[in-house]
C-alpha positions as YAML, in Angstrom:
chain: A
units: angstrom
residues:
- id: 1
  name: MET
  ca: [0.37, 56.29, 118.77]
- id: 2
  name: THR
  ca: [3.21, 57.16, 116.52]
- id: 3
  name: ASN
  ca: [6.26, 55.05, 116.35]
- id: 4
  name: TYR
  ca: [9.55, 56.66, 115.66]
- id: 5
  name: THR
  ca: [13.17, 55.83, 116.24]
- id: 6
  name: VAL
  ca: [15.80, 58.21, 117.39]
- id: 7
  name: GLN
  ca: [19.37, 57.16, 116.75]
- id: 8
  name: ALA
  ca: [21.64, 58.01, 119.69]
- id: 9
  name: THR
  ca: [25.35, 57.64, 119.76]
- id: 10
  name: GLU
  ca: [27.39, 57.03, 122.89]
- id: 11
  name: THR
  ca: [31.04, 57.56, 122.89]
- id: 12
  name: VAL
  ca: [33.07, 54.95, 124.68]
- id: 13
  name: GLN
  ca: [36.74, 54.36, 124.99]
- id: 14
  name: ALA
  ca: [37.97, 51.69, 122.64]
- id: 15
  name: THR
  ca: [40.02, 48.79, 123.74]
- id: 16
  name: GLU
  ca: [42.28, 49.19, 120.75]
- id: 17
  name: THR
  ca: [45.55, 50.94, 121.58]
- id: 18
  name: VAL
  ca: [47.82, 52.72, 119.16]
- id: 19
  name: GLN
  ca: [51.48, 52.67, 120.14]
- id: 20
  name: ALA
  ca: [53.33, 55.98, 119.84]
- id: 21
  name: THR
  ca: [57.02, 56.45, 120.26]
- id: 22
  name: GLU
  ca: [58.73, 59.76, 120.66]
- id: 23
  name: THR
  ca: [62.24, 60.92, 121.33]
- id: 24
  name: VAL
  ca: [62.99, 62.54, 124.64]
- id: 25
  name: PRO
  ca: [64.58, 65.93, 124.15]
- id: 26
  name: SER
  ca: [68.24, 65.32, 124.92]
- id: 27
  name: ALA
  ca: [70.85, 67.71, 126.14]
- id: 28
  name: ARG
  ca: [73.09, 68.74, 123.30]
- id: 29
  name: PRO
  ca: [76.53, 67.25, 123.91]
- id: 30
  name: ALA
  ca: [79.40, 69.63, 124.39]
- id: 31
  name: ARG
  ca: [81.34, 70.28, 121.22]
- id: 32
  name: ARG
  ca: [84.32, 67.97, 121.08]
- id: 33
  name: ILE
  ca: [87.88, 69.10, 120.37]
- id: 34
  name: THR
  ca: [89.29, 66.77, 117.72]
- id: 35
  name: ALA
  ca: [92.83, 65.66, 117.05]
- id: 36
  name: ARG
  ca: [92.67, 67.55, 113.76]
- id: 37
  name: THR
  ca: [92.02, 70.77, 115.66]
- id: 38
  name: ILE
  ca: [95.11, 70.17, 117.80]
- id: 39
  name: GLN
  ca: [97.18, 69.36, 114.70]
- id: 40
  name: ILE
  ca: [96.19, 72.68, 113.15]
- id: 41
  name: GLY
  ca: [96.99, 74.52, 116.37]
- id: 42
  name: LEU
  ca: [100.38, 72.84, 116.59]
- id: 43
  name: GLY
  ca: [101.08, 73.64, 112.95]
- id: 44
  name: THR
  ca: [100.25, 77.29, 113.58]
- id: 45
  name: VAL
  ca: [102.80, 77.42, 116.41]
- id: 46
  name: TRP
  ca: [105.45, 75.84, 114.17]
- id: 47
  name: LEU
  ca: [104.73, 78.44, 111.50]
- id: 48
  name: ALA
  ca: [105.16, 81.18, 114.11]
- id: 49
  name: ASP
  ca: [108.52, 79.65, 115.07]
- id: 50
  name: GLY
  ca: [109.64, 79.79, 111.46]
- id: 51
  name: LEU
  ca: [108.62, 83.42, 111.17]
- id: 52
  name: PHE
  ca: [110.42, 84.28, 114.41]
- id: 53
  name: GLN
  ca: [113.56, 82.84, 112.87]
- id: 54
  name: LEU
  ca: [113.30, 85.38, 110.03]
- id: 55
  name: GLN
  ca: [113.54, 88.43, 112.31]
- id: 56
  name: PRO
  ca: [116.37, 90.79, 111.30]
- id: 57
  name: LYS
  ca: [118.41, 90.19, 114.47]
- id: 58
  name: MET
  ca: [118.52, 86.48, 113.71]
- id: 59
  name: PHE
  ca: [120.62, 86.98, 110.57]
- id: 60
  name: GLY
  ca: [123.66, 88.13, 112.56]
- id: 61
  name: THR
  ca: [125.78, 86.42, 115.16]
- id: 62
  name: ALA
  ca: [123.46, 87.45, 117.98]
- id: 63
  name: PHE
  ca: [121.41, 84.27, 117.59]
- id: 64
  name: ALA
  ca: [124.40, 81.95, 117.98]
- id: 65
  name: ASN
  ca: [126.17, 83.99, 120.66]
- id: 66
  name: GLY
  ca: [123.15, 85.26, 122.57]
- id: 67
  name: VAL
  ca: [120.70, 82.34, 122.37]
- id: 68
  name: ILE
  ca: [122.62, 79.11, 121.73]
- id: 69
  name: LEU
  ca: [125.99, 79.65, 123.44]
- id: 70
  name: PRO
  ca: [124.66, 80.66, 126.90]
- id: 71
  name: SER
  ca: [122.94, 77.27, 127.25]
- id: 72
  name: ALA
  ca: [126.41, 75.65, 127.38]
- id: 73
  name: GLN
  ca: [127.25, 77.30, 130.67]
- id: 74
  name: GLY
  ca: [127.41, 74.93, 133.65]
- id: 75
  name: GLN
  ca: [126.67, 71.85, 131.54]
- id: 76
  name: PRO
  ca: [128.65, 68.60, 131.79]
- id: 77
  name: ALA
  ca: [131.79, 68.77, 129.66]
- id: 78
  name: ILE
  ca: [130.51, 66.72, 126.70]
- id: 79
  name: ILE
  ca: [127.23, 68.66, 126.48]
- id: 80
  name: SER
  ca: [128.98, 72.01, 126.86]
- id: 81
  name: SER
  ca: [131.44, 71.08, 124.11]
- id: 82
  name: LEU
  ca: [128.70, 70.07, 121.67]
- id: 83
  name: ILE
  ca: [126.69, 73.23, 122.23]
- id: 84
  name: THR
  ca: [129.77, 75.44, 121.97]
- id: 85
  name: HIS
  ca: [130.87, 73.87, 118.68]
- id: 86
  name: MET
  ca: [127.34, 74.18, 117.30]
- id: 87
  name: ALA
  ca: [127.22, 77.88, 118.26]
- id: 88
  name: HIS
  ca: [130.59, 78.54, 116.56]
- id: 89
  name: LEU
  ca: [129.45, 76.81, 113.35]
- id: 90
  name: MET
  ca: [126.26, 78.86, 113.32]
- id: 91
  name: ALA
  ca: [128.15, 82.10, 113.93]
- id: 92
  name: ALA
  ca: [130.41, 81.35, 110.95]
- id: 93
  name: GLN
  ca: [127.44, 81.21, 108.54]
- id: 94
  name: PRO
  ca: [124.62, 83.04, 110.29]
- id: 95
  name: VAL
  ca: [122.47, 83.84, 107.25]
- id: 96
  name: LEU
  ca: [122.56, 80.34, 105.77]
- id: 97
  name: THR
  ca: [121.98, 78.73, 109.16]
- id: 98
  name: ASP
  ca: [119.05, 80.97, 109.92]
- id: 99
  name: LEU
  ca: [117.40, 80.34, 106.55]
- id: 100
  name: VAL
  ca: [117.75, 76.58, 107.00]
- id: 101
  name: PHE
  ca: [116.28, 76.72, 110.51]
- id: 102
  name: ALA
  ca: [113.39, 78.89, 109.36]
- id: 103
  name: GLY
  ca: [112.71, 76.72, 106.32]
- id: 104
  name: ILE
  ca: [112.52, 73.51, 108.37]
- id: 105
  name: GLN
  ca: [110.08, 74.98, 110.87]
- id: 106
  name: LEU
  ca: [107.90, 76.53, 108.17]
- id: 107
  name: LEU
  ca: [107.87, 73.17, 106.38]
- id: 108
  name: ILE
  ca: [106.73, 71.40, 109.54]
- id: 109
  name: GLY
  ca: [103.99, 73.96, 110.14]
- id: 110
  name: ALA
  ca: [102.69, 73.80, 106.58]
- id: 111
  name: GLY
  ca: [102.77, 70.00, 106.67]
- id: 112
  name: LEU
  ca: [100.60, 69.90, 109.77]
- id: 113
  name: LEU
  ca: [98.02, 72.17, 108.16]
- id: 114
  name: ILE
  ca: [97.59, 69.77, 105.23]
- id: 115
  name: ARG
  ca: [95.82, 66.57, 106.27]
- id: 116
  name: GLU
  ca: [97.68, 64.35, 103.80]
- id: 117
  name: THR
  ca: [101.13, 65.39, 105.06]
- id: 118
  name: VAL
  ca: [100.53, 65.32, 108.81]
- id: 119
  name: LYS
  ca: [102.50, 62.12, 109.46]
- id: 120
  name: PRO
  ca: [105.74, 63.09, 107.69]
- id: 121
  name: ALA
  ca: [105.49, 66.57, 109.24]
- id: 122
  name: LEU
  ca: [105.19, 65.05, 112.70]
- id: 123
  name: VAL
  ca: [108.17, 62.76, 112.11]
- id: 124
  name: LEU
  ca: [110.29, 65.73, 111.06]
- id: 125
  name: SER
  ca: [109.04, 67.71, 114.07]
- id: 126
  name: PHE
  ca: [110.06, 64.92, 116.46]
- id: 127
  name: VAL
  ca: [113.61, 64.88, 115.14]
- id: 128
  name: TRP
  ca: [113.87, 68.67, 115.09]
- id: 129
  name: ALA
  ca: [112.39, 69.07, 118.57]
- id: 130
  name: LEU
  ca: [114.89, 66.63, 120.08]
- id: 131
  name: GLY
  ca: [117.72, 68.50, 118.40]
- id: 132
  name: VAL
  ca: [116.46, 71.85, 119.65]
- id: 133
  name: TRP
  ca: [115.95, 70.53, 123.16]
- id: 134
  name: SER
  ca: [119.44, 69.09, 123.43]
- id: 135
  name: LEU
  ca: [121.59, 71.67, 121.60]
- id: 136
  name: GLY
  ca: [119.36, 74.74, 121.53]
- id: 137
  name: GLU
  ca: [117.83, 74.57, 125.00]
- id: 138
  name: GLY
  ca: [120.66, 72.72, 126.77]
- id: 139
  name: PHE
  ca: [118.30, 69.91, 127.83]
- id: 140
  name: GLY
  ca: [116.07, 72.48, 129.50]
- id: 141
  name: GLY
  ca: [118.68, 73.30, 132.13]
- id: 142
  name: LEU
  ca: [118.19, 69.92, 133.81]
- id: 143
  name: PHE
  ca: [121.94, 69.23, 133.96]
- id: 144
  name: ASN
  ca: [123.20, 72.63, 135.07]
- id: 145
  name: GLY
  ca: [120.79, 73.30, 137.92]
- id: 146
  name: THR
  ca: [118.93, 76.18, 136.28]
- id: 147
  name: ALA
  ca: [115.65, 74.45, 135.38]
- id: 148
  name: MET
  ca: [112.71, 76.61, 136.48]
- id: 149
  name: PRO
  ca: [109.12, 76.04, 135.31]
- id: 150
  name: LEU
  ca: [108.59, 79.78, 135.64]
- id: 151
  name: THR
  ca: [111.06, 80.47, 132.84]
- id: 152
  name: GLY
  ca: [110.15, 77.51, 130.61]
- id: 153
  name: ALA
  ca: [111.90, 74.40, 131.98]
- id: 154
  name: PRO
  ca: [112.19, 71.60, 131.11]
- id: 155
  name: GLY
  ca: [111.93, 73.07, 127.61]
- id: 156
  name: ALA
  ca: [109.23, 73.93, 125.09]
- id: 157
  name: ALA
  ca: [110.71, 71.49, 122.57]
- id: 158
  name: LEU
  ca: [109.58, 68.53, 124.70]
- id: 159
  name: LEU
  ca: [106.00, 69.80, 124.58]
- id: 160
  name: TYR
  ca: [106.07, 69.94, 120.77]
- id: 161
  name: LEU
  ca: [107.06, 66.29, 120.79]
- id: 162
  name: ALA
  ca: [104.48, 65.28, 123.43]
- id: 163
  name: ILE
  ca: [101.55, 67.01, 121.72]
- id: 164
  name: GLY
  ca: [102.55, 65.63, 118.33]
- id: 165
  name: LEU
  ca: [102.62, 62.11, 119.75]
- id: 166
  name: LEU
  ca: [99.18, 62.51, 121.31]
- id: 167
  name: VAL
  ca: [97.54, 63.49, 118.02]
- id: 168
  name: TRP
  ca: [99.43, 61.16, 115.68]
- id: 169
  name: PRO
  ca: [96.73, 60.15, 113.13]
- id: 170
  name: ARG
  ca: [95.40, 56.73, 113.94]
- id: 171
  name: ARG
  ca: [91.70, 56.26, 114.57]
- id: 172
  name: VAL
  ca: [88.40, 57.90, 115.39]
- id: 173
  name: PRO
  ca: [87.31, 57.38, 119.02]
- id: 174
  name: ARG
  ca: [84.14, 55.42, 119.68]
- id: 175
  name: ASP
  ca: [83.29, 57.79, 122.51]
- id: 176
  name: ALA
  ca: [81.65, 60.89, 121.04]
- id: 177
  name: HIS
  ca: [82.73, 62.88, 124.08]
- id: 178
  name: GLY
  ca: [86.31, 61.64, 124.24]
- id: 179
  name: PRO
  ca: [89.28, 64.01, 124.13]
- id: 180
  name: ALA
  ca: [91.46, 64.58, 121.09]
- id: 181
  name: ALA
  ca: [94.13, 62.38, 122.67]
- id: 182
  name: ALA
  ca: [91.73, 59.42, 122.36]
- id: 183
  name: GLU
  ca: [92.35, 59.43, 118.61]
- id: 184
  name: GLY
  ca: [96.10, 58.99, 118.94]
- id: 185
  name: PRO
  ca: [98.28, 55.95, 119.71]
- id: 186
  name: LEU
  ca: [98.35, 56.63, 123.46]
- id: 187
  name: GLY
  ca: [94.58, 56.91, 123.80]
- id: 188
  name: GLU
  ca: [92.71, 58.89, 126.44]
- id: 189
  name: GLY
  ca: [94.50, 57.15, 129.31]
- id: 190
  name: GLY
  ca: [97.88, 57.85, 127.78]
- id: 191
  name: GLY
  ca: [97.00, 61.49, 127.30]
- id: 192
  name: THR
  ca: [95.98, 61.81, 130.94]
- id: 193
  name: ALA
  ca: [99.20, 60.09, 132.03]
- id: 194
  name: LEU
  ca: [101.27, 62.43, 129.88]
- id: 195
  name: TRP
  ca: [99.51, 65.46, 131.35]
- id: 196
  name: ALA
  ca: [100.27, 64.12, 134.85]
- id: 197
  name: LEU
  ca: [103.90, 63.51, 133.93]
- id: 198
  name: VAL
  ca: [104.34, 67.08, 132.70]
- id: 199
  name: TRP
  ca: [102.71, 68.76, 135.69]
- id: 200
  name: CYS
  ca: [104.17, 66.51, 138.36]
- id: 201
  name: GLY
  ca: [107.53, 67.17, 136.71]
- id: 202
  name: PHE
  ca: [106.86, 70.88, 137.16]
- id: 203
  name: GLY
  ca: [106.04, 70.21, 140.80]
- id: 204
  name: LEU
  ca: [109.37, 68.50, 141.37]
- id: 205
  name: LEU
  ca: [111.26, 71.31, 139.64]
- id: 206
  name: TRP
  ca: [109.58, 73.89, 141.87]
- id: 207
  name: LEU
  ca: [111.05, 72.08, 144.89]
- id: 208
  name: LEU
  ca: [114.62, 72.21, 143.57]
- id: 209
  name: PRO
  ca: [117.03, 74.98, 144.66]
- id: 210
  name: ALA
  ca: [116.79, 76.78, 141.31]
- id: 211
  name: SER
  ca: [113.21, 77.78, 142.21]
- id: 212
  name: SER
  ca: [112.98, 77.45, 145.98]
- id: 213
  name: ASN
  ca: [116.21, 79.14, 147.11]
- id: 214
  name: SER
  ca: [116.08, 82.58, 148.68]
- id: 215
  name: GLY
  ca: [115.81, 85.24, 146.00]
- id: 216
  name: ALA
  ca: [115.62, 82.73, 143.13]
- id: 217
  name: LEU
  ca: [112.22, 83.84, 141.86]
- id: 218
  name: SER
  ca: [112.89, 87.57, 142.14]
- id: 219
  name: GLY
  ca: [116.20, 87.09, 140.32]
- id: 220
  name: ALA
  ca: [114.47, 85.22, 137.50]
- id: 221
  name: LEU
  ca: [111.84, 87.93, 137.15]
- id: 222
  name: ASN
  ca: [114.46, 90.68, 137.10]
- id: 223
  name: SER
  ca: [116.29, 88.85, 134.30]
- id: 224
  name: ALA
  ca: [113.06, 88.29, 132.38]
- id: 225
  name: ALA
  ca: [112.30, 92.03, 132.46]
- id: 226
  name: ALA
  ca: [115.52, 92.96, 130.64]
- id: 227
  name: GLY
  ca: [114.80, 94.35, 127.17]
- id: 228
  name: GLU
  ca: [111.02, 94.13, 127.52]
- id: 229
  name: PRO
  ca: [108.53, 96.98, 126.92]
- id: 230
  name: GLY
  ca: [108.03, 99.32, 129.86]
- id: 231
  name: TRP
  ca: [104.56, 98.10, 130.82]
- id: 232
  name: LEU
  ca: [105.67, 94.45, 130.93]
- id: 233
  name: ALA
  ca: [108.99, 95.16, 132.66]
- id: 234
  name: HIS
  ca: [107.17, 97.27, 135.27]
- id: 235
  name: LEU
  ca: [104.83, 94.38, 136.06]
- id: 236
  name: GLN
  ca: [107.67, 91.87, 136.31]
- id: 237
  name: LEU
  ca: [109.82, 94.14, 138.47]
- id: 238
  name: ALA
  ca: [106.90, 94.91, 140.77]
- id: 239
  name: VAL
  ca: [106.31, 91.20, 141.38]
- id: 240
  name: ALA
  ca: [110.06, 90.65, 141.87]
- id: 241
  name: HIS
  ca: [110.16, 93.49, 144.42]
- id: 242
  name: SER
  ca: [107.20, 92.04, 146.33]
- id: 243
  name: LEU
  ca: [109.00, 88.69, 146.59]
- id: 244
  name: GLY
  ca: [112.29, 90.22, 147.67]
- id: 245
  name: ASN
  ca: [114.73, 87.62, 148.97]
- id: 246
  name: GLY
  ca: [111.89, 85.29, 149.83]
- id: 247
  name: GLY
  ca: [109.91, 83.20, 147.40]
- id: 248
  name: GLY
  ca: [110.41, 79.85, 149.07]
- id: 249
  name: SER
  ca: [106.80, 79.68, 150.25]
- id: 250
  name: VAL
  ca: [105.61, 80.70, 146.78]
- id: 251
  name: ALA
  ca: [107.61, 77.83, 145.31]
- id: 252
  name: LEU
  ca: [105.99, 75.38, 147.76]
- id: 253
  name: VAL
  ca: [102.49, 76.60, 146.86]
- id: 254
  name: ALA
  ca: [103.32, 76.40, 143.15]
- id: 255
  name: ALA
  ca: [104.63, 72.85, 143.63]
- id: 256
  name: PHE
  ca: [101.43, 71.81, 145.41]
- id: 257
  name: LEU
  ca: [99.27, 73.31, 142.68]
- id: 258
  name: CYS
  ca: [101.30, 71.55, 139.99]
- id: 259
  name: PHE
  ca: [100.79, 68.18, 141.70]
- id: 260
  name: PHE
  ca: [97.08, 69.01, 142.11]
- id: 261
  name: VAL
  ca: [96.77, 69.80, 138.40]
- id: 262
  name: GLY
  ca: [98.71, 66.71, 137.36]
- id: 263
  name: VAL
  ca: [97.13, 64.06, 139.59]
- id: 264
  name: GLY
  ca: [93.55, 65.38, 139.52]
- id: 265
  name: PRO
  ca: [92.57, 64.09, 136.05]
- id: 266
  name: ILE
  ca: [93.80, 60.60, 137.03]
- id: 267
  name: LEU
  ca: [91.54, 60.49, 140.08]
- id: 268
  name: PHE
  ca: [88.46, 62.21, 138.63]
- id: 269
  name: ARG
  ca: [86.86, 61.60, 135.26]
- id: 270
  name: ARG
  ca: [85.71, 65.20, 134.91]
- id: 271
  name: ASN
  ca: [89.02, 66.96, 134.39]
- id: 272
  name: GLY
  ca: [87.83, 70.47, 133.57]
- id: 273
  name: ILE
  ca: [88.72, 72.18, 136.86]
- id: 274
  name: PHE
  ca: [92.25, 70.76, 136.84]
- id: 275
  name: LEU
  ca: [92.84, 71.82, 133.25]
- id: 276
  name: ILE
  ca: [91.56, 75.33, 134.00]
- id: 277
  name: VAL
  ca: [93.96, 75.71, 136.93]
- id: 278
  name: GLY
  ca: [96.78, 74.37, 134.78]
- id: 279
  name: VAL
  ca: [96.04, 76.81, 131.96]
- id: 280
  name: ALA
  ca: [95.88, 79.71, 134.44]
- id: 281
  name: MET
  ca: [99.29, 78.76, 135.86]
- id: 282
  name: ALA
  ca: [100.76, 78.29, 132.38]
- id: 283
  name: LEU
  ca: [99.63, 81.75, 131.31]
- id: 284
  name: ASP
  ca: [101.01, 83.20, 134.54]
- id: 285
  name: PHE
  ca: [104.40, 81.63, 133.79]
- id: 286
  name: TRP
  ca: [104.17, 82.85, 130.20]
- id: 287
  name: VAL
  ca: [103.59, 86.47, 131.13]
- id: 288
  name: LEU
  ca: [105.83, 86.91, 134.18]
- id: 289
  name: GLY
  ca: [108.68, 84.47, 133.74]
- id: 290
  name: GLN
  ca: [108.78, 83.99, 129.97]
- id: 291
  name: SER
  ca: [107.86, 87.49, 128.78]
- id: 292
  name: PHE
  ca: [105.48, 86.08, 126.16]
- id: 293
  name: GLY
  ca: [108.40, 84.11, 124.74]
- id: 294
  name: GLN
  ca: [110.43, 87.36, 124.40]
- id: 295
  name: VAL
  ca: [108.50, 88.26, 121.27]
- id: 296
  name: PHE
  ca: [109.05, 91.98, 121.92]
- id: 297
  name: THR
  ca: [112.85, 91.73, 121.92]
- id: 298
  name: GLY
  ca: [113.29, 90.57, 118.33]
- id: 299
  name: MET
  ca: [115.15, 87.47, 119.53]
- id: 300
  name: ALA
  ca: [112.25, 85.08, 120.14]
- id: 301
  name: THR
  ca: [112.72, 81.62, 118.69]
- id: 302
  name: ASP
  ca: [109.39, 80.20, 119.92]
- id: 303
  name: PRO
  ca: [106.51, 81.28, 122.18]
- id: 304
  name: ASN
  ca: [107.95, 79.17, 125.04]
- id: 305
  name: THR
  ca: [105.81, 76.78, 127.09]
- id: 306
  name: GLY
  ca: [102.70, 78.90, 127.78]
- id: 307
  name: PRO
  ca: [100.71, 78.40, 124.56]
- id: 308
  name: LEU
  ca: [101.88, 74.79, 124.26]
- id: 309
  name: LEU
  ca: [100.55, 73.93, 127.72]
- id: 310
  name: VAL
  ca: [97.20, 75.41, 126.70]
- id: 311
  name: LEU
  ca: [97.26, 73.24, 123.57]
- id: 312
  name: LEU
  ca: [98.11, 70.20, 125.68]
- id: 313
  name: ALA
  ca: [95.15, 70.94, 127.96]
- id: 314
  name: LEU
  ca: [92.84, 71.11, 124.96]
- id: 315
  name: ALA
  ca: [94.18, 67.78, 123.72]
- id: 316
  name: VAL
  ca: [93.21, 65.97, 126.94]
- id: 317
  name: TYR
  ca: [89.97, 67.86, 127.64]
- id: 318
  name: ARG
  ca: [86.91, 65.62, 127.79]
- id: 319
  name: ALA
  ca: [83.62, 67.23, 126.74]
- id: 320
  name: GLY
  ca: [81.10, 66.82, 129.55]
- id: 321
  name: VAL
  ca: [77.62, 65.32, 129.42]
- id: 322
  name: PRO
  ca: [75.00, 66.13, 132.08]
- id: 323
  name: ALA
  ca: [74.67, 63.34, 134.60]
- id: 324
  name: GLY
  ca: [71.86, 60.85, 133.89]
- id: 325
  name: VAL
  ca: [71.23, 62.09, 130.37]
- id: 326
  name: THR
  ca: [72.14, 60.21, 127.27]
- id: 327
  name: ALA
  ca: [71.91, 61.99, 123.95]
- id: 328
  name: GLY
  ca: [69.09, 60.67, 121.78]
- id: 329
  name: THR
  ca: [67.38, 58.64, 124.56]
- id: 330
  name: ARG
  ca: [64.01, 57.39, 123.43]
- id: 331
  name: ALA
  ca: [60.98, 57.36, 125.70]
- id: 332
  name: PRO
  ca: [59.21, 54.09, 126.49]
- id: 333
  name: GLU
  ca: [56.21, 53.32, 124.33]
- id: 334
  name: ARG
  ca: [52.91, 54.49, 125.74]
- id: 335
  name: SER
  ca: [49.28, 54.02, 124.88]
- id: 336
  name: SER
  ca: [47.48, 56.78, 123.06]
- id: 337
  name: PRO
  ca: [43.70, 56.61, 123.70]
- id: 338
  name: THR
  ca: [41.42, 56.50, 120.65]
- id: 339
  name: PHE
  ca: [37.66, 56.60, 120.52]
- id: 340
  name: THR
  ca: [34.88, 54.66, 118.78]
- id: 341
  name: THR
  ca: [31.06, 54.88, 118.76]
- id: 342
  name: ARG
  ca: [28.22, 52.55, 119.69]
- id: 343
  name: THR
  ca: [24.74, 53.14, 118.24]
- id: 344
  name: GLY
  ca: [21.52, 52.48, 120.15]
- id: 345
  name: SER
  ca: [17.72, 52.91, 119.40]
- id: 346
  name: LEU
  ca: [15.01, 54.63, 121.37]
- id: 347
  name: VAL
  ca: [11.38, 53.76, 120.58]
- id: 348
  name: SER
  ca: [8.49, 55.94, 121.54]
...
């Protein structure tokens, strides 16, 4: 009998475990709008204001008599006197005045585009905006009963100041999804409160007689159409005709929507829908009641409130993250099976 040995191998699962760690694929966070982006946007608007001031019509007396002086009408005596004297001084030296105004606004815009000069540019913009709001815009018509959100009340100058304050250079937010306002001195909560203040203010203005009286809206649209291109004037006059002597119900609906837009971001953390409605309303005001800031007439001094309200919305917008997902979440460690061999002998 022949003896021989056959080596057989049996594969068994080892008791040794190798730990493996992997990263769960995470949803890419929405791209955040930074304070620097808002600063650049605000600087671009200031540059546009400076260029508007260099239009040929601005170098005559039309600017003082046609833009500044009318804001004195119906004001309290002291305000009316200040605006009137300012208009007369400007009319006496229209070219010099216009060059100074243009130079200041171009300086502000350029300063905001350069990171190192943002703070002094913002300080100058605050002072200039307050001056424009009081003497150039007649305090937005708040004291003479003509303040209408549709036509730009309570004044674009206040929005320059508000946006500049929100993005004053201060710190980088810890929250990677926080809004641009989170980087400024007011923080995210302050930005939301400022947004609510602006839009609830609009809501109150819509309820005042200047907007809610019979025929008020159609009258404002008819005035806005004067001097505009045919296609724009036709649109404005068509809307005015459809309103007729009514418009009170439209004012009530607009007031409700303004309160909805303003209060919503305070009550709900996801503010996107409220900002979208606000932007849509702002653009509607900009086209119908503000005629794109009257840029087609050659007498525009700024784009009015429409673009600034869009910029304000961007400043308080919070980038969303899908519910239950955290970027970069790591999976729990798990065992990865390995294998070893055991050798046995067969004898025949």
